[in-house]
Each structure stands twice: as structure tokens, then as C-alpha cells.
Tab-separated table of C-alpha atoms and ligand atoms in Angstrom:
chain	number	residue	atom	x	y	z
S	1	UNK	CA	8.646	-16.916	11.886
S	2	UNK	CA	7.824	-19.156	9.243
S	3	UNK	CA	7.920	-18.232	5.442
S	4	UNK	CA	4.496	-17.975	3.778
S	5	UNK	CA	5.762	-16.943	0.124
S	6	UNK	CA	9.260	-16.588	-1.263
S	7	UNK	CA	10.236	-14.825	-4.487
S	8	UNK	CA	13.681	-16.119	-5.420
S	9	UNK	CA	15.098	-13.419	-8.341
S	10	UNK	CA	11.608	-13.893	-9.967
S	11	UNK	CA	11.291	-11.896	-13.326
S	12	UNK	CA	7.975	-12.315	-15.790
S	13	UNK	CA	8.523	-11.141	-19.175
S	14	UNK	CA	5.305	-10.152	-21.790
S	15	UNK	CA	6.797	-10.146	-25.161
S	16	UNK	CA	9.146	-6.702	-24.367
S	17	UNK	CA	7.597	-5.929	-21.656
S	18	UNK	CA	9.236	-6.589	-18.208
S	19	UNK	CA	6.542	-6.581	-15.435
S	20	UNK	CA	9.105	-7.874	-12.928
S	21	UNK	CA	12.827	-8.072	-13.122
S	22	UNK	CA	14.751	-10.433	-10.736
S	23	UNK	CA	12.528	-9.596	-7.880
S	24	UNK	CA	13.676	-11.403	-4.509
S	25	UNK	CA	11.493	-10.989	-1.131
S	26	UNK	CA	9.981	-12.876	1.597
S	27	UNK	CA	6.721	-12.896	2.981
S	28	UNK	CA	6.200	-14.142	6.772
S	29	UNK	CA	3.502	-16.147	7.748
S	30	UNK	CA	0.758	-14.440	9.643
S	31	UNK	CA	2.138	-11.176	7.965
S	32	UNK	CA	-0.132	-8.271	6.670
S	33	UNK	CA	2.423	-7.565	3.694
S	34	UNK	CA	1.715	-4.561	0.708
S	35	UNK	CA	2.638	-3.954	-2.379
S	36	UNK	CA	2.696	-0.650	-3.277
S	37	UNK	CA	3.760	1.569	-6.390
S	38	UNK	CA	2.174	3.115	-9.255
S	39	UNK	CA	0.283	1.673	-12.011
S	40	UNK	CA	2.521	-0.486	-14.299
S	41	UNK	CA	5.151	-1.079	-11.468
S	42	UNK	CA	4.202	-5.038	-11.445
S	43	UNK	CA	2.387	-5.639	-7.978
S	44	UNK	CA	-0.831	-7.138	-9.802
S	45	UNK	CA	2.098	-9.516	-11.977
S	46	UNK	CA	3.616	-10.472	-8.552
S	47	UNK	CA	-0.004	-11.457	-7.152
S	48	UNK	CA	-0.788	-13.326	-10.424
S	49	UNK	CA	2.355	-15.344	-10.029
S	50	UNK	CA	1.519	-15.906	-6.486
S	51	UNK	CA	-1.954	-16.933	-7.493
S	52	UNK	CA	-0.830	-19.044	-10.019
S	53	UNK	CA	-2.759	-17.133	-12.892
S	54	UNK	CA	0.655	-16.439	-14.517
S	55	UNK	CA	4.227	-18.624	-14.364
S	56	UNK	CA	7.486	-17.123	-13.587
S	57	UNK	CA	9.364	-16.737	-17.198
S	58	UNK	CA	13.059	-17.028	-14.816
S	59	UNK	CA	13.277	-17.701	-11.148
S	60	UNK	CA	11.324	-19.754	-8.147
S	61	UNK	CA	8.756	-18.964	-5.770
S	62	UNK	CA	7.418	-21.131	-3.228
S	63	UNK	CA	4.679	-20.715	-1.298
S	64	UNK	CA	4.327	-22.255	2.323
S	65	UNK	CA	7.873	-23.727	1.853
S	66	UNK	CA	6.547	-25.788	-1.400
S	67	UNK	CA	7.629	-24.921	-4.953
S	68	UNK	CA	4.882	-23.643	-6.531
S	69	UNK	CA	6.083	-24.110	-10.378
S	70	UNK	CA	3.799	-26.698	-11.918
S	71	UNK	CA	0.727	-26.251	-9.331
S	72	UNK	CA	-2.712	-25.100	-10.518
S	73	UNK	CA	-4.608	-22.100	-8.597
S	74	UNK	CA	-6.984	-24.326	-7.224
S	75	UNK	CA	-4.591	-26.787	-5.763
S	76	UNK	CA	-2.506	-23.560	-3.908
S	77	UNK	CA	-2.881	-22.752	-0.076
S	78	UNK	CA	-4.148	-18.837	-1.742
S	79	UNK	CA	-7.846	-17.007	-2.792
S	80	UNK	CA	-7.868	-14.515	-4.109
S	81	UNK	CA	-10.157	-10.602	-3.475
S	82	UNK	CA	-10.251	-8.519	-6.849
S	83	UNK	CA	-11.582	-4.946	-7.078
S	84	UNK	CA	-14.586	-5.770	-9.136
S	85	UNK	CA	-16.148	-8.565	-6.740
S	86	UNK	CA	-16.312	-11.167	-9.292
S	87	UNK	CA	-19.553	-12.090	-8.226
S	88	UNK	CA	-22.383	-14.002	-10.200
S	89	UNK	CA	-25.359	-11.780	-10.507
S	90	UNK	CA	-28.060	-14.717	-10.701
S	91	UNK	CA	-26.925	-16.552	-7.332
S	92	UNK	CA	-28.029	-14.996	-4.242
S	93	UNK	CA	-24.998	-14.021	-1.723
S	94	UNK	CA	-24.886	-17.563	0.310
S	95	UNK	CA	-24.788	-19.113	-3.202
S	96	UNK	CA	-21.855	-16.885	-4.674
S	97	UNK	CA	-20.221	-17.824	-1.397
S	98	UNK	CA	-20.508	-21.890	-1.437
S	99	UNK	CA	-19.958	-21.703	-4.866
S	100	UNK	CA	-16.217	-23.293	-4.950
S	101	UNK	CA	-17.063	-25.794	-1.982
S	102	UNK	CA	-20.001	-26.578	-4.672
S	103	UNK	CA	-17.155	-26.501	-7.790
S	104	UNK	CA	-15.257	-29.325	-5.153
S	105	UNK	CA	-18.199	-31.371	-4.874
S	106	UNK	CA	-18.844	-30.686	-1.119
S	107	UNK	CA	-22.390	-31.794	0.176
S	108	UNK	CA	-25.036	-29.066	0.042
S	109	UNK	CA	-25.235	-29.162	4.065
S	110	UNK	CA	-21.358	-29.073	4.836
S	111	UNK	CA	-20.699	-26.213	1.833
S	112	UNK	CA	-23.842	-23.903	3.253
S	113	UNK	CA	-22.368	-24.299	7.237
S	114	UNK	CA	-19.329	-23.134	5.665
S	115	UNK	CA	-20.647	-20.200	3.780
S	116	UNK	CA	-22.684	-18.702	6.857
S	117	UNK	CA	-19.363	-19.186	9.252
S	118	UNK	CA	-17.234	-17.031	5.884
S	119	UNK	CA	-20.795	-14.607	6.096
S	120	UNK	CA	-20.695	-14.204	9.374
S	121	UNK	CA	-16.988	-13.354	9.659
S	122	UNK	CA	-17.323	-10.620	7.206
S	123	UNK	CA	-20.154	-9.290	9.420
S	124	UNK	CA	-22.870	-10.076	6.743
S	125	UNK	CA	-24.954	-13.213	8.536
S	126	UNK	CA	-28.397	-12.463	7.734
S	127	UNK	CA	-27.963	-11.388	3.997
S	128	UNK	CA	-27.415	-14.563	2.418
S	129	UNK	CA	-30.754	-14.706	0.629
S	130	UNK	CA	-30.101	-11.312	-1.501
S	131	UNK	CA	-28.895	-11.359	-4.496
S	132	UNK	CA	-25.634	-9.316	-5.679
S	133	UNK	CA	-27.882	-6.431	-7.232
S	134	UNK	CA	-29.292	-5.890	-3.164
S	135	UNK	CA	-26.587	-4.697	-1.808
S	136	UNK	CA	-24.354	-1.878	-1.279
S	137	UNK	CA	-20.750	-1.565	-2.811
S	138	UNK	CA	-19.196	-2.286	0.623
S	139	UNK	CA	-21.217	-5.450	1.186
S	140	UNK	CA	-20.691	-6.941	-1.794
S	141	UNK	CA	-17.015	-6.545	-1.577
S	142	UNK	CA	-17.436	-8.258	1.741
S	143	UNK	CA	-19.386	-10.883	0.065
S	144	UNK	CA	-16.239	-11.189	-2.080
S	145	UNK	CA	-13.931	-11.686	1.029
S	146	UNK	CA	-16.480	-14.548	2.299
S	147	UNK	CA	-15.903	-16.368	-1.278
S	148	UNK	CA	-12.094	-15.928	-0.715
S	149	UNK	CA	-12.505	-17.009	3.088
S	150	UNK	CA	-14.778	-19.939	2.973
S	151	UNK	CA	-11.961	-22.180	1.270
S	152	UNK	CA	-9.993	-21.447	4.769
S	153	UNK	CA	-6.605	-20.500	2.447
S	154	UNK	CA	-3.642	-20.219	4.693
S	155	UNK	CA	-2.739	-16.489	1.935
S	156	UNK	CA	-5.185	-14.219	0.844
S	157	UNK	CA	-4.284	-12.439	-2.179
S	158	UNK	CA	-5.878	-8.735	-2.011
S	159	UNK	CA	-6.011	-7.030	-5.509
S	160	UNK	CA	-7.224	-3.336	-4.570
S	161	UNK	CA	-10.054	-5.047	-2.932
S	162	UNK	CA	-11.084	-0.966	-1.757
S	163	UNK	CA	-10.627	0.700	-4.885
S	164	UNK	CA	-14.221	0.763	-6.173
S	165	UNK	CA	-15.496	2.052	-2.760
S	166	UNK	CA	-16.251	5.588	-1.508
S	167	UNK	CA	-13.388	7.629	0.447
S	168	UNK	CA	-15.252	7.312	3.827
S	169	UNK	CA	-16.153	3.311	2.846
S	170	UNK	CA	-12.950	2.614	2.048
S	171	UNK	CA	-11.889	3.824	5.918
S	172	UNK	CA	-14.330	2.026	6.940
S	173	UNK	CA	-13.264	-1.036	5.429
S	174	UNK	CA	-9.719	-0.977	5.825
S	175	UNK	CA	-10.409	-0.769	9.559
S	176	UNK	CA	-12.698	-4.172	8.946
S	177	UNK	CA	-9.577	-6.240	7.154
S	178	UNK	CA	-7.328	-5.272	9.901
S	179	UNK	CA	-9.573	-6.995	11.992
S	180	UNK	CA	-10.358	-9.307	9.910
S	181	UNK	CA	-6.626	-10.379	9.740
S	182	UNK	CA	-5.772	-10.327	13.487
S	183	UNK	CA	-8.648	-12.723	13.659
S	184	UNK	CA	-7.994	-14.720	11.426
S	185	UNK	CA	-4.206	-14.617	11.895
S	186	UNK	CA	-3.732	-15.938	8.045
S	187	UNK	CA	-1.283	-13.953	5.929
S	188	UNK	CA	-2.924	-11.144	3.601
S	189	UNK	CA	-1.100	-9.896	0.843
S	190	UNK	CA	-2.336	-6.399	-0.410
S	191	UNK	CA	-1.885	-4.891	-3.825
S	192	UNK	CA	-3.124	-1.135	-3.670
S	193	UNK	CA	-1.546	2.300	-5.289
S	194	UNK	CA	-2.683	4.337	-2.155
S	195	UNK	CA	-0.008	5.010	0.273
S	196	UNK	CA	-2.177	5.812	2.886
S	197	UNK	CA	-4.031	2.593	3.040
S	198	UNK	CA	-1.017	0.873	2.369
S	199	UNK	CA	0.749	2.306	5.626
S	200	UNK	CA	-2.121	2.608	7.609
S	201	UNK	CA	-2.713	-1.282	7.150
S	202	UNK	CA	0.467	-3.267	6.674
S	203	UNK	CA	3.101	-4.898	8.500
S	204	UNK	CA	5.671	-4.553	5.929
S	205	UNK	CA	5.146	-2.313	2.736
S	206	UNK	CA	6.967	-3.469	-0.556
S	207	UNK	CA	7.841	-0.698	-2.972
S	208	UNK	CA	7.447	-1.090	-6.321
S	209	UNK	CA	8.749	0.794	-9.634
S	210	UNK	CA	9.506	-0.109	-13.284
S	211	UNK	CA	9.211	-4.099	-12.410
S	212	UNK	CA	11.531	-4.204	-9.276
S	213	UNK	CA	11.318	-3.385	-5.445
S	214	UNK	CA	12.706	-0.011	-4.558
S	215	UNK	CA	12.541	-0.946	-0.798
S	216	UNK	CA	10.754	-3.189	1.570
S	217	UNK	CA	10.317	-1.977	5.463
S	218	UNK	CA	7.412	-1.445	7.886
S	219	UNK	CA	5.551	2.152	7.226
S	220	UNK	CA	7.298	3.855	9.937
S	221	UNK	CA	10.652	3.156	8.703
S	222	UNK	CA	9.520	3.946	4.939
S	223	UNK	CA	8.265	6.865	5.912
S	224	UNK	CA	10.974	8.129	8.454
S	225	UNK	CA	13.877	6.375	6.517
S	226	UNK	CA	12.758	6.431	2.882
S	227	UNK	CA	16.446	4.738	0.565
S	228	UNK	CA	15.973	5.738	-2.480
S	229	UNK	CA	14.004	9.208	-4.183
S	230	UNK	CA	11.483	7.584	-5.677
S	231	UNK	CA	10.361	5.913	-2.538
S	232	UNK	CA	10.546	9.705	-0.600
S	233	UNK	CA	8.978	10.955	-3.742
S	234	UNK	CA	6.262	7.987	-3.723
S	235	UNK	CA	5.338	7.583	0.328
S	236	UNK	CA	4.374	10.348	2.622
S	237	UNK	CA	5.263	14.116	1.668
S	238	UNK	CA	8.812	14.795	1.556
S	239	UNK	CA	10.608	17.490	0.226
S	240	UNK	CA	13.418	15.129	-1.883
S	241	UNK	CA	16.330	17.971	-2.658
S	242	UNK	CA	18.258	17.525	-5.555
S	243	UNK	CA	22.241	17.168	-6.153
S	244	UNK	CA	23.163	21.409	-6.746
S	245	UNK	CA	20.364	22.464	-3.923
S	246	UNK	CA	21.916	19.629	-1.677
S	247	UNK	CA	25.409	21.139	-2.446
S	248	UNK	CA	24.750	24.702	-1.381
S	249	UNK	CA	23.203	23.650	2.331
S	250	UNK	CA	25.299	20.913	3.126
S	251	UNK	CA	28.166	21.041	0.591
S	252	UNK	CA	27.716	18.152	-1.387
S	253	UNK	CA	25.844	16.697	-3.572
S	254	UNK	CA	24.232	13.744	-2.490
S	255	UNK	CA	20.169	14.399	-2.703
S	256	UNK	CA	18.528	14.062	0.848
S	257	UNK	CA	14.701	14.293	1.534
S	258	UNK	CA	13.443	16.270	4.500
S	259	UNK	CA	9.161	16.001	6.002
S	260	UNK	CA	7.626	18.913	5.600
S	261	UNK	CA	6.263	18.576	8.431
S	262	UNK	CA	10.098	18.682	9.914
S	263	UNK	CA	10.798	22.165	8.773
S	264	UNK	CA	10.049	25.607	10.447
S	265	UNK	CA	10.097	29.101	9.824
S	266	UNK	CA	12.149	31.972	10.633
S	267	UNK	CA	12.831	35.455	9.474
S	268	UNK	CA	15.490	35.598	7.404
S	269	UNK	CA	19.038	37.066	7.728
S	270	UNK	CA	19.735	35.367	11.274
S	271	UNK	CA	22.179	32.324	11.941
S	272	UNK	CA	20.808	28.464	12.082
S	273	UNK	CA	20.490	27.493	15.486
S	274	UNK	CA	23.321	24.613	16.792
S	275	UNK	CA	22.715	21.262	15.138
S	276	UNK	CA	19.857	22.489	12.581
S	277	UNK	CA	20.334	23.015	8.935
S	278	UNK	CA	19.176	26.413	7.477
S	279	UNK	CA	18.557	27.875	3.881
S	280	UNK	CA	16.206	31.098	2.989
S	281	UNK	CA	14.007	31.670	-0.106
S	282	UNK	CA	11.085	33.358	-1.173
S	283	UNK	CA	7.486	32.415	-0.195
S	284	UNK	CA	6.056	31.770	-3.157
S	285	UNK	CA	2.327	30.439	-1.561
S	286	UNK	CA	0.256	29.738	2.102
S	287	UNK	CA	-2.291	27.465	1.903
S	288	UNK	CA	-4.563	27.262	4.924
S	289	UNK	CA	-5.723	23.844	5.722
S	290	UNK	CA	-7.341	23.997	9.208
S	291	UNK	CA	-5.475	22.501	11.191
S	292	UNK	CA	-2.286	23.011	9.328
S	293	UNK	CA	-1.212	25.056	7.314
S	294	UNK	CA	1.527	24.762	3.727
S	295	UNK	CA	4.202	27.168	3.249
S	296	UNK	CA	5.960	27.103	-0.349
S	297	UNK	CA	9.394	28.752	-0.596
S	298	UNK	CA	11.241	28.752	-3.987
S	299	UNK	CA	14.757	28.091	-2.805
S	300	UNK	CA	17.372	28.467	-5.675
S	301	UNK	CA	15.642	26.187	-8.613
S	302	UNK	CA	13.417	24.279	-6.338
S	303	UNK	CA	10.660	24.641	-4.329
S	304	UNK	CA	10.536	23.575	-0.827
S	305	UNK	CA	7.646	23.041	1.262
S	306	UNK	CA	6.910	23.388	5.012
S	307	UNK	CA	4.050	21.835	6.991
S	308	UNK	CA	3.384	23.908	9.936
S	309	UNK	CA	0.854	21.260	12.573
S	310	UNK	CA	-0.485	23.767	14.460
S	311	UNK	CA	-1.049	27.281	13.029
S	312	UNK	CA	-1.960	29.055	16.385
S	313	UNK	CA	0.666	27.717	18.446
S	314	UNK	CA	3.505	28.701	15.958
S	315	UNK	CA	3.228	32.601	16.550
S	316	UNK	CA	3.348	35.406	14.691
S	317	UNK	CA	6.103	33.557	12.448
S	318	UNK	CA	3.573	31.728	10.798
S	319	UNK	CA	-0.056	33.984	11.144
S	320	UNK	CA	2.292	37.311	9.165
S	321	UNK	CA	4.230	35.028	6.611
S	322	UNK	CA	2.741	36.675	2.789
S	323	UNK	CA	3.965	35.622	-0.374
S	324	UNK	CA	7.172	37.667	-1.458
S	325	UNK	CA	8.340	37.753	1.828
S	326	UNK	CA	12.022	36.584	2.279
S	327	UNK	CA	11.906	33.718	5.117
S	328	UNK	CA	14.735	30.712	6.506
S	329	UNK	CA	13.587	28.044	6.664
S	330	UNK	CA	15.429	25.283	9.109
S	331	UNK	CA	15.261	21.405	10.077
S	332	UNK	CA	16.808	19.464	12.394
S	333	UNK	CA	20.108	17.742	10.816
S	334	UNK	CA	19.238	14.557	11.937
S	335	UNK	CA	15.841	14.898	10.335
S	336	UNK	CA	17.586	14.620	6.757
S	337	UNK	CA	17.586	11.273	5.130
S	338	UNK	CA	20.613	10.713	2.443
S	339	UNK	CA	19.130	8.937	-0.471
S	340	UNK	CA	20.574	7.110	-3.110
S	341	UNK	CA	19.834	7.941	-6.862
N	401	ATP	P1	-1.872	-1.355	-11.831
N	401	ATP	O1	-1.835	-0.637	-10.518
N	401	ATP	O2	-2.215	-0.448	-12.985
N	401	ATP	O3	-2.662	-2.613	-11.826
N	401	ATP	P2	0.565	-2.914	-11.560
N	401	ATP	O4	1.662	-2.355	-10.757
N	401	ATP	O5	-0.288	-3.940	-10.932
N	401	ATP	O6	-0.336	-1.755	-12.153
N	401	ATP	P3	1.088	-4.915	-13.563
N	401	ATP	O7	-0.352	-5.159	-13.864
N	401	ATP	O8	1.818	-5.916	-12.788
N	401	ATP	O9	1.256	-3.488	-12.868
N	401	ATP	O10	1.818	-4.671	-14.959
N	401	ATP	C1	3.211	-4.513	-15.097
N	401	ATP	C2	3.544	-4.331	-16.577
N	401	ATP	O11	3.288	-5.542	-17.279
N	401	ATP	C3	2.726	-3.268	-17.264
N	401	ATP	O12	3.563	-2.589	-18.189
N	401	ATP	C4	1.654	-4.055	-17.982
N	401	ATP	O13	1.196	-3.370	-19.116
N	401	ATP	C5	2.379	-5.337	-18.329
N	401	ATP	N1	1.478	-6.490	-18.417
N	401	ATP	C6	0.777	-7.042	-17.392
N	401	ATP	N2	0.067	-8.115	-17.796
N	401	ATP	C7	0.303	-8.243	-19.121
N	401	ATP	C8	-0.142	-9.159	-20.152
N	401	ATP	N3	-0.974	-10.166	-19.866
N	401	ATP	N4	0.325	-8.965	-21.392
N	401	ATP	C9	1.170	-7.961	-21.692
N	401	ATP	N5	1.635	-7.073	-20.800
N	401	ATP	C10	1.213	-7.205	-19.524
């Protein structure tokens, strides 16, 4: 497949500050590609550079095979979605959407075609007459994806497009740009904190901390086959077992992370069953959540959590656990995942 954007050991430096530090990846063309991590890690840097907003202070990027050094935003293959909409309050919607055909000098007739096609691909065709202030927080955002779209950009640049929206919106819409990009079949790239949208959306998920890329892999082998701690720590909920815990159940020290969804219960004081991995603490805390329901066990210094998926079908075991109680608790060997530092 074709490369879309290419970071070649890219750092950007503010004064001390290192937003990104020799960052290499690839993009694909066509690809729904995230960048995750928390706040301060450097995704919204890496979609600035992309964007053109910021220059590299070492390293190349090229976008669509070109070298993008010296090339304005508005002369770049890319638009760009931010969180707050951007939009101009005074223009009504079909306005705010023709607006940078109008900026290019495209004829009134042309630009407004082009705005209802971008409105009517966002699901919004009959709204172009309101203004901003008329609509709800999930239209305008859509609004905001019409701006980005109407330029046809071969990248769209996605800076927490969802975070101002509601919990149940925010499904909503992340269902709507997953559509939205098969349709389309242009590559998005998604800057978002939330792990769940990020591996509920993407092709590829790029992990970010402290400026650099922990790991880059689709969500199901992030989440099965997490490299480092801080990804375990960061995606999904893992229990991540440090170097002297690590030592006493599989003697040594190297940390591994186990699901908690992975581990089960047993009384304690009986033998781990052939190709499982057992250690026994004390339950510290049940938490009923429905459907499932969390066990917390303080084993040695840490405290390990289990996930049981379906309370009724896992017996007594789980329905007469209390706190206090002494319990195992045992995983499948091949269910731990080594991680580096
Ligand atoms: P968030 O999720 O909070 O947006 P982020 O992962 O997108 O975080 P960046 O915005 O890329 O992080 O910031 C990375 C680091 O660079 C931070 O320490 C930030 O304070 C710093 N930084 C970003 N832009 C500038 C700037 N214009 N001047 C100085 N420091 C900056």
C-alpha cells in the first residue's frame, strides 16, 4: 500500500521542552491511523507538523511521497477537524462550509455545489441555512467535518474531534466517522486520549509517552500483546506485575502483564492446574458490576485484579468470595505477556 505520511526520526523542540524526540512511523494510505497517549505525550505536535502549523526542529516528513519542509498548510493534500469546531458564528452552516473554496476564489455556484455534496456526506443536507448557534453539539462538529471535507484532502487530520460531545454522542459519532472513512476511503489520522475510541475506531493505534512512540500495532495486538508497561498500563485493563511479584510466580524478574479478564478464582491451598500459573492472596474488595463482576486480591505488595464475565455461570467460587477470604487466583501461562521496562 502506498505511504500517505512518513515521519523520518522527526523531533520538535519548544525552548526545553521536547514534544517529540526522533519519532519515526509510517502512515498507509487509506489507513484509519490513532494517536493515542496522555496529555503532553506530543500527538497534537505530531498533527501540527503534519498540518504544517509547526516545522520539524530535526528530521523529514513527507506527506503523499512529497517532502513537506517548506510547504504552507494550504498548499498540503491535509484539513484539518479540531475539538472546538472552529466555526464562524455570523455565517450560516453552508457559508462556514464554502468558506475556503470562497478564501480560493471559487465561483459562488461551483463553491455552494460543493458545500451541499460535504453537507450531505456528513448527513446534514437540509441545515445549511442555520446558523452555528442552531444547532446541537454533534451537528456542528459535523458541520466542522464538511469544512474539512469540502476541499476533497487526500488526509484528514482529526484533533479530538469527539471530545466536547456527550458519552452517548460521542458513540454515536464515532460509529458516523467509521463510515464516513470507508466511504470516503481517504486516510484519517486521529488524535484522542481515550483508549476506547481509539481501539474501537482505528486501523493501527500509535502509542504515545514523554514525546516518543511506545508502540504502534492494530488494537487487537495492543491489547493482547501490549511491549512495554506503560502501554499495558495505558490500553485496556491489565494487571502489569512488577520485577519481585514476577519473581515469586515465575522465578524471575522480568515484569509481565496479565487481563483481568484472563484470571479466575479458586480456593486456596490446592495445586495450579497443568499449564496455568497460580499465586493466592487476600481479597481485599468485590465490586458488582452487572454483568461482571471485580475481584481485588492483595498479593504480596501488589494488588491484583480479576474480571469475572459472567457472575452466574462461574459458581459458587465467585457468588461466596467476601473480603478477607484467602483465594488462588490462576491464568493461563500463555495468557502472560513479558514486557520490557
Ligand atoms: P493533549 O492531549 O493535552 O493535547 P498532546 O499529547 O497533544 O497533549 P502536545 O500538545 O503535543 O501533547 O504537547 C507536547 C509537549 O509540548 C507538552 O509538554 C506541551 O506543553 C509542549 N508544547 C506544545 N506546544 C507548545 C508551544 N507552542 N510552546 C511550548 N510548548 C509547547
Amino acid at each position: 500500500m502506498p505511504v500517505a505520511i512518513e515521519f523520518n526520526s522527526v523531533s520538535k523542540h519548544f525552548g526545553e521542552v521536547k514534544a517529540l524526540n526522533s519519532v519515526s512511523f509510517t502512515v498507509q494510505e487509506g489507513e484509519f491511523f490513532s494517536m493515542l497517549g496522555p496529555s503532553g505525550s506530543g500527538k497534537t505536535t505530531s498533527l501540527r507538523l503534519m498540518a504544517g502549523f509547526e516545522q520539524p526542529s530535526s528530521g523529514r516528513l513527507t506527506l503523499m511521497g512529497f517532502e513537506a519542509a517548506g510547504t504552507p498548510p494550504y498548499a498540503r493534500d491535509v484539513n484539518t477537524v479540531f475539538q472546538d469546531y472552529a466555526l464562524f458564528p455570523h455565517m450560516n452552516v453552508l457559508d462556514n462550509v464554502a468558506y475556503g473554496l470562497m478564501v480560493r476564489k471559487m465561483p459562488k455556484p461551483e463553491r455552494y455545489a460543493l458545500a451541499h455534496a460535504a453537507l450531505a456526506m456528513v448527513a446534514l443536507p437540509d441545515h445549511g441555512a442555520r446558523t452555528p448557534a442552531q444547532l446541537s453539539g454533534g451537528q456542528r462538529q459535523r458541520v466542522a467535518l464538511a469544512r474539512a471535507l469540502v476541499n476533497r484532502p487526500r488526509i484528514l487530520l482529526l484533533d479530538e474531534p469527539l471530545g466536547a460531545l456527550d458519552m452517548k454522542l460521542r458513540e454515536q459519532m464515532q460509529v458516523e466517522l467509521k463510515v464516513l472513512h470507508r466511504k470516503l476511503g481517504i486516510t484519517f489520522v486521529y488524535v484522542t486520549h481515550d483508549q476506547n475510541e481509539a481501539l474501537s475506531m482505528s486501523d493501527r493505534v500509535a502509542v504515545f509517552n514523554r514525546g516518543q512512540i511506545e508502540q504502534i500495532a492494530t488494537p487487537r495486538e495492543l491489547y493482547r500483546r501490549p511491549r512495554t508497561r506503560f502501554v499495558a498500563d495505558f490500553v485496556g485493563s491489565s494487571n502489569v506485575v512488577a520485577a519481585d511479584l514476577a519473581r515469586r510466580i515465575t522465578g524471575h524478574s522480568q515484569c509481565f502483564s496479565v487481563r483481568q479478564e484472563n484470571i479466575a478464582l479458586a480456593p486456596a491451598g490446592g495445586a495450579a492446574a497443568p499449564g496455568r500459573v497460580q499465586v493466592e492472596g487476600e481479597v481485599l474488595a468485590i465490586q458488582f458490576l452487572g454483568a461482571t463482576q471485580r475481584i481485588e486480591v492483595q498479593v504480596g505488595s501488589q494488588i491484583m485484579t480479576a474480571l469475572q464475565q459472567d457472575v452466574a455461570a462461574a459458581g459458587d467460587q465467585a457468588t461466596h468470595t467476601a473480603p478477607g477470604q484467602q483465594v488462588a487466583l490462576h491464568w493461563a501461562a500463555h495468557d502472560m505477556v513479558m514486557l520490557d521496562a
